[in-house]
Amino acid sequence: MPPKKRTRNPFRGVMDMMSEMNRISDTMANLETGTATNRGFSDAWSPTTDIFARGTDLVIRSELPGVAPENVEVTFSHGYLTISGERRKEDDGVIYYAEERFRGAFRRDITLPEGVEDSDIEAKFDDGLLEITVTGAADAEGPSRIDVQSKKRRS
């Protein structure tokens, strides 16, 4: 049976706006200074991430080269999947002439569709690529649209 054709993106609105703003801010800061600094979770860098459907499953892939598996944490709470951890500097005694890779804490928050349970989520990490599969979430309803009505002012 051929896969069903999707006429709209059911993941519209899935990405957390703050994660996107943090990613843009990190990129701009790196362009200005040419280096990355250690940061806290409130302004941590966000790893490059793809979100796509594979059959009925939602798949989230994050690139984390140079990050050890024990330095990666995946959590799920109140509908938010959080990928966090740290890329540590491992080259003591080295003088860098160019340092463009982000180091320090990272964080990525992704809103998952309603109805997702902990047991629906599986995470695997191999060769710097974190792949999270959310079983059955690709067929979830997209966000509901709320009609905005005009409030007329009276003088």
PDB file of C-alpha atoms in Angstrom:
ATOM      1  CA  MET A   1       0.000   0.000   0.000  1.00  0.00           C
ATOM      2  CA  PRO A   2       1.560   3.352  -0.991  1.00  0.00           C
ATOM      3  CA  PRO A   3       2.162   5.874   1.795  1.00  0.00           C
ATOM      4  CA  LYS A   4      -0.663   8.327   2.243  1.00  0.00           C
ATOM      5  CA  LYS A   5      -0.090  11.784   0.818  1.00  0.00           C
ATOM      6  CA  ARG A   6       0.158  14.558   3.368  1.00  0.00           C
ATOM      7  CA  THR A   7      -1.424  17.778   2.223  1.00  0.00           C
ATOM      8  CA  ARG A   8      -0.235  19.852   5.171  1.00  0.00           C
ATOM      9  CA  ASN A   9       2.651  19.694   7.589  1.00  0.00           C
ATOM     10  CA  PRO A  10       1.356  18.089  10.808  1.00  0.00           C
ATOM     11  CA  PHE A  11       4.471  19.288  12.639  1.00  0.00           C
ATOM     12  CA  ARG A  12       3.842  22.988  12.036  1.00  0.00           C
ATOM     13  CA  GLY A  13       4.339  24.553  15.435  1.00  0.00           C
ATOM     14  CA  VAL A  14       6.266  21.591  16.850  1.00  0.00           C
ATOM     15  CA  MET A  15       9.545  23.441  17.158  1.00  0.00           C
ATOM     16  CA  ASP A  16      10.005  25.414  20.317  1.00  0.00           C
ATOM     17  CA  MET A  17      10.429  29.091  19.418  1.00  0.00           C
ATOM     18  CA  MET A  18      13.002  29.663  22.146  1.00  0.00           C
ATOM     19  CA  SER A  19      15.223  26.894  20.796  1.00  0.00           C
ATOM     20  CA  GLU A  20      15.141  28.496  17.362  1.00  0.00           C
ATOM     21  CA  MET A  21      15.911  31.943  18.801  1.00  0.00           C
ATOM     22  CA  ASN A  22      18.812  30.477  20.808  1.00  0.00           C
ATOM     23  CA  ARG A  23      20.175  28.782  17.677  1.00  0.00           C
ATOM     24  CA  ILE A  24      20.027  32.046  15.719  1.00  0.00           C
ATOM     25  CA  SER A  25      21.589  33.970  18.598  1.00  0.00           C
ATOM     26  CA  ASP A  26      24.424  31.430  18.853  1.00  0.00           C
ATOM     27  CA  THR A  27      25.107  31.680  15.143  1.00  0.00           C
ATOM     28  CA  MET A  28      25.217  35.488  15.247  1.00  0.00           C
ATOM     29  CA  ALA A  29      27.454  35.552  18.346  1.00  0.00           C
ATOM     30  CA  ASN A  30      29.883  33.148  16.697  1.00  0.00           C
ATOM     31  CA  LEU A  31      30.018  35.293  13.563  1.00  0.00           C
ATOM     32  CA  GLU A  32      30.779  38.405  15.611  1.00  0.00           C
ATOM     33  CA  THR A  33      33.438  36.955  17.890  1.00  0.00           C
ATOM     34  CA  GLY A  34      34.767  33.998  15.928  1.00  0.00           C
ATOM     35  CA  THR A  35      34.645  31.877  19.084  1.00  0.00           C
ATOM     36  CA  ALA A  36      32.109  30.187  21.287  1.00  0.00           C
ATOM     37  CA  THR A  37      31.986  30.641  25.024  1.00  0.00           C
ATOM     38  CA  ASN A  38      30.802  28.469  27.866  1.00  0.00           C
ATOM     39  CA  ARG A  39      27.155  29.246  28.478  1.00  0.00           C
ATOM     40  CA  GLY A  40      24.398  28.316  30.894  1.00  0.00           C
ATOM     41  CA  PHE A  41      21.183  26.491  30.047  1.00  0.00           C
ATOM     42  CA  SER A  42      19.280  29.765  29.665  1.00  0.00           C
ATOM     43  CA  ASP A  43      21.354  30.638  26.594  1.00  0.00           C
ATOM     44  CA  ALA A  44      22.920  27.287  25.673  1.00  0.00           C
ATOM     45  CA  TRP A  45      23.676  26.510  22.029  1.00  0.00           C
ATOM     46  CA  SER A  46      21.196  24.315  20.199  1.00  0.00           C
ATOM     47  CA  PRO A  47      22.395  21.363  18.118  1.00  0.00           C
ATOM     48  CA  THR A  48      21.391  21.145  14.459  1.00  0.00           C
ATOM     49  CA  THR A  49      18.235  19.035  14.374  1.00  0.00           C
ATOM     50  CA  ASP A  50      16.008  17.434  11.720  1.00  0.00           C
ATOM     51  CA  ILE A  51      12.437  16.343  12.458  1.00  0.00           C
ATOM     52  CA  PHE A  52      10.676  14.077   9.983  1.00  0.00           C
ATOM     53  CA  ALA A  53       8.109  11.302   9.615  1.00  0.00           C
ATOM     54  CA  ARG A  54       9.135   7.715   8.979  1.00  0.00           C
ATOM     55  CA  GLY A  55       5.886   5.859   8.401  1.00  0.00           C
ATOM     56  CA  THR A  56       3.737   6.666  11.425  1.00  0.00           C
ATOM     57  CA  ASP A  57       6.713   7.527  13.642  1.00  0.00           C
ATOM     58  CA  LEU A  58       8.159  10.940  14.345  1.00  0.00           C
ATOM     59  CA  VAL A  59      11.971  10.937  14.112  1.00  0.00           C
ATOM     60  CA  ILE A  60      14.214  13.612  15.629  1.00  0.00           C
ATOM     61  CA  ARG A  61      17.899  13.633  14.663  1.00  0.00           C
ATOM     62  CA  SER A  62      20.403  15.909  16.357  1.00  0.00           C
ATOM     63  CA  GLU A  63      24.037  16.287  15.335  1.00  0.00           C
ATOM     64  CA  LEU A  64      26.317  16.123  18.370  1.00  0.00           C
ATOM     65  CA  PRO A  65      29.837  15.502  17.013  1.00  0.00           C
ATOM     66  CA  GLY A  66      32.506  15.465  19.681  1.00  0.00           C
ATOM     67  CA  VAL A  67      29.989  14.855  22.467  1.00  0.00           C
ATOM     68  CA  ALA A  68      30.422  11.712  24.539  1.00  0.00           C
ATOM     69  CA  PRO A  69      27.237   9.626  25.011  1.00  0.00           C
ATOM     70  CA  GLU A  70      27.500  10.008  28.793  1.00  0.00           C
ATOM     71  CA  ASN A  71      27.312  13.798  28.320  1.00  0.00           C
ATOM     72  CA  VAL A  72      23.911  13.638  26.553  1.00  0.00           C
ATOM     73  CA  GLU A  73      20.575  13.660  28.385  1.00  0.00           C
ATOM     74  CA  VAL A  74      17.119  13.195  26.848  1.00  0.00           C
ATOM     75  CA  THR A  75      14.111  14.012  29.039  1.00  0.00           C
ATOM     76  CA  PHE A  76      10.361  14.247  28.487  1.00  0.00           C
ATOM     77  CA  SER A  77       8.047  16.287  30.686  1.00  0.00           C
ATOM     78  CA  HIS A  78       4.680  18.014  30.164  1.00  0.00           C
ATOM     79  CA  GLY A  79       4.774  17.454  26.393  1.00  0.00           C
ATOM     80  CA  TYR A  80       8.339  18.772  25.923  1.00  0.00           C
ATOM     81  CA  LEU A  81      11.243  16.639  24.775  1.00  0.00           C
ATOM     82  CA  THR A  82      14.537  18.133  25.946  1.00  0.00           C
ATOM     83  CA  ILE A  83      17.937  17.222  24.544  1.00  0.00           C
ATOM     84  CA  SER A  84      20.709  18.630  26.719  1.00  0.00           C
ATOM     85  CA  GLY A  85      24.299  18.033  27.664  1.00  0.00           C
ATOM     86  CA  GLU A  86      27.769  19.387  27.196  1.00  0.00           C
ATOM     87  CA  ARG A  87      30.563  19.333  24.619  1.00  0.00           C
ATOM     88  CA  ARG A  88      33.752  19.500  26.633  1.00  0.00           C
ATOM     89  CA  LYS A  89      37.113  20.807  25.566  1.00  0.00           C
ATOM     90  CA  GLU A  90      39.458  17.845  25.561  1.00  0.00           C
ATOM     91  CA  ASP A  91      42.664  19.387  24.219  1.00  0.00           C
ATOM     92  CA  ASP A  92      44.580  20.689  27.248  1.00  0.00           C
ATOM     93  CA  GLY A  93      47.765  22.479  26.328  1.00  0.00           C
ATOM     94  CA  VAL A  94      46.677  23.181  22.742  1.00  0.00           C
ATOM     95  CA  ILE A  95      46.769  26.650  21.212  1.00  0.00           C
ATOM     96  CA  TYR A  96      43.849  27.207  18.827  1.00  0.00           C
ATOM     97  CA  TYR A  97      44.333  29.442  15.779  1.00  0.00           C
ATOM     98  CA  ALA A  98      40.665  29.116  14.891  1.00  0.00           C
ATOM     99  CA  GLU A  99      37.918  27.788  17.138  1.00  0.00           C
ATOM    100  CA  GLU A 100      34.520  27.690  15.479  1.00  0.00           C
ATOM    101  CA  ARG A 101      32.794  24.711  17.108  1.00  0.00           C
ATOM    102  CA  PHE A 102      30.508  25.464  20.024  1.00  0.00           C
ATOM    103  CA  ARG A 103      31.656  24.122  23.362  1.00  0.00           C
ATOM    104  CA  GLY A 104      29.929  23.963  26.697  1.00  0.00           C
ATOM    105  CA  ALA A 105      26.303  23.327  27.556  1.00  0.00           C
ATOM    106  CA  PHE A 106      23.721  22.707  24.850  1.00  0.00           C
ATOM    107  CA  ARG A 107      19.964  22.416  24.982  1.00  0.00           C
ATOM    108  CA  ARG A 108      17.147  21.804  22.524  1.00  0.00           C
ATOM    109  CA  ASP A 109      13.454  21.772  23.492  1.00  0.00           C
ATOM    110  CA  ILE A 110      10.873  20.283  21.145  1.00  0.00           C
ATOM    111  CA  THR A 111       7.130  20.258  21.740  1.00  0.00           C
ATOM    112  CA  LEU A 112       5.693  16.826  21.000  1.00  0.00           C
ATOM    113  CA  PRO A 113       2.091  16.131  19.925  1.00  0.00           C
ATOM    114  CA  GLU A 114      -0.560  15.564  22.589  1.00  0.00           C
ATOM    115  CA  GLY A 115      -0.936  12.016  23.808  1.00  0.00           C
ATOM    116  CA  VAL A 116       2.753  11.058  23.633  1.00  0.00           C
ATOM    117  CA  GLU A 117       3.832   8.924  26.597  1.00  0.00           C
ATOM    118  CA  ASP A 118       7.329   8.158  27.922  1.00  0.00           C
ATOM    119  CA  SER A 119       6.995   4.598  26.625  1.00  0.00           C
ATOM    120  CA  ASP A 120       6.538   5.936  23.044  1.00  0.00           C
ATOM    121  CA  ILE A 121      10.038   7.458  23.007  1.00  0.00           C
ATOM    122  CA  GLU A 122      13.286   5.647  22.173  1.00  0.00           C
ATOM    123  CA  ALA A 123      16.712   7.321  21.894  1.00  0.00           C
ATOM    124  CA  LYS A 124      19.873   5.959  20.255  1.00  0.00           C
ATOM    125  CA  PHE A 125      23.275   7.632  19.978  1.00  0.00           C
ATOM    126  CA  ASP A 126      25.951   6.545  17.502  1.00  0.00           C
ATOM    127  CA  ASP A 127      28.922   8.361  15.940  1.00  0.00           C
ATOM    128  CA  GLY A 128      27.779  11.796  17.114  1.00  0.00           C
ATOM    129  CA  LEU A 129      24.215  11.428  15.835  1.00  0.00           C
ATOM    130  CA  LEU A 130      21.351  11.236  18.330  1.00  0.00           C
ATOM    131  CA  GLU A 131      18.199   9.692  16.866  1.00  0.00           C
ATOM    132  CA  ILE A 132      14.972   9.804  18.845  1.00  0.00           C
ATOM    133  CA  THR A 133      11.937   7.888  17.584  1.00  0.00           C
ATOM    134  CA  VAL A 134       8.470   8.753  18.877  1.00  0.00           C
ATOM    135  CA  THR A 135       6.230   5.817  17.970  1.00  0.00           C
ATOM    136  CA  GLY A 136       2.969   6.755  16.256  1.00  0.00           C
ATOM    137  CA  ALA A 137       3.407  10.525  16.648  1.00  0.00           C
ATOM    138  CA  ALA A 138       3.590  11.301  12.917  1.00  0.00           C
ATOM    139  CA  ASP A 139      -0.162  10.833  12.560  1.00  0.00           C
ATOM    140  CA  ALA A 140      -1.027  13.175  15.424  1.00  0.00           C
ATOM    141  CA  GLU A 141      -3.253  16.125  14.729  1.00  0.00           C
ATOM    142  CA  GLY A 142      -1.490  19.402  14.061  1.00  0.00           C
ATOM    143  CA  PRO A 143      -2.077  22.464  16.212  1.00  0.00           C
ATOM    144  CA  SER A 144      -5.637  23.741  16.453  1.00  0.00           C
ATOM    145  CA  ARG A 145      -6.297  27.086  14.859  1.00  0.00           C
ATOM    146  CA  ILE A 146      -8.094  29.588  17.055  1.00  0.00           C
ATOM    147  CA  ASP A 147     -10.115  32.240  15.249  1.00  0.00           C
ATOM    148  CA  VAL A 148      -9.180  35.748  16.330  1.00  0.00           C
ATOM    149  CA  GLN A 149     -12.130  38.097  16.465  1.00  0.00           C
ATOM    150  CA  SER A 150     -12.010  41.855  16.321  1.00  0.00           C
ATOM    151  CA  LYS A 151     -12.833  43.728  19.466  1.00  0.00           C
ATOM    152  CA  LYS A 152     -14.467  46.967  18.395  1.00  0.00           C
ATOM    153  CA  ARG A 153     -13.663  50.030  20.447  1.00  0.00           C
ATOM    154  CA  ARG A 154     -16.440  52.278  21.573  1.00  0.00           C
ATOM    155  CA  SER A 155     -15.835  55.942  22.123  1.00  0.00           C
TER     156      SER A 155
END
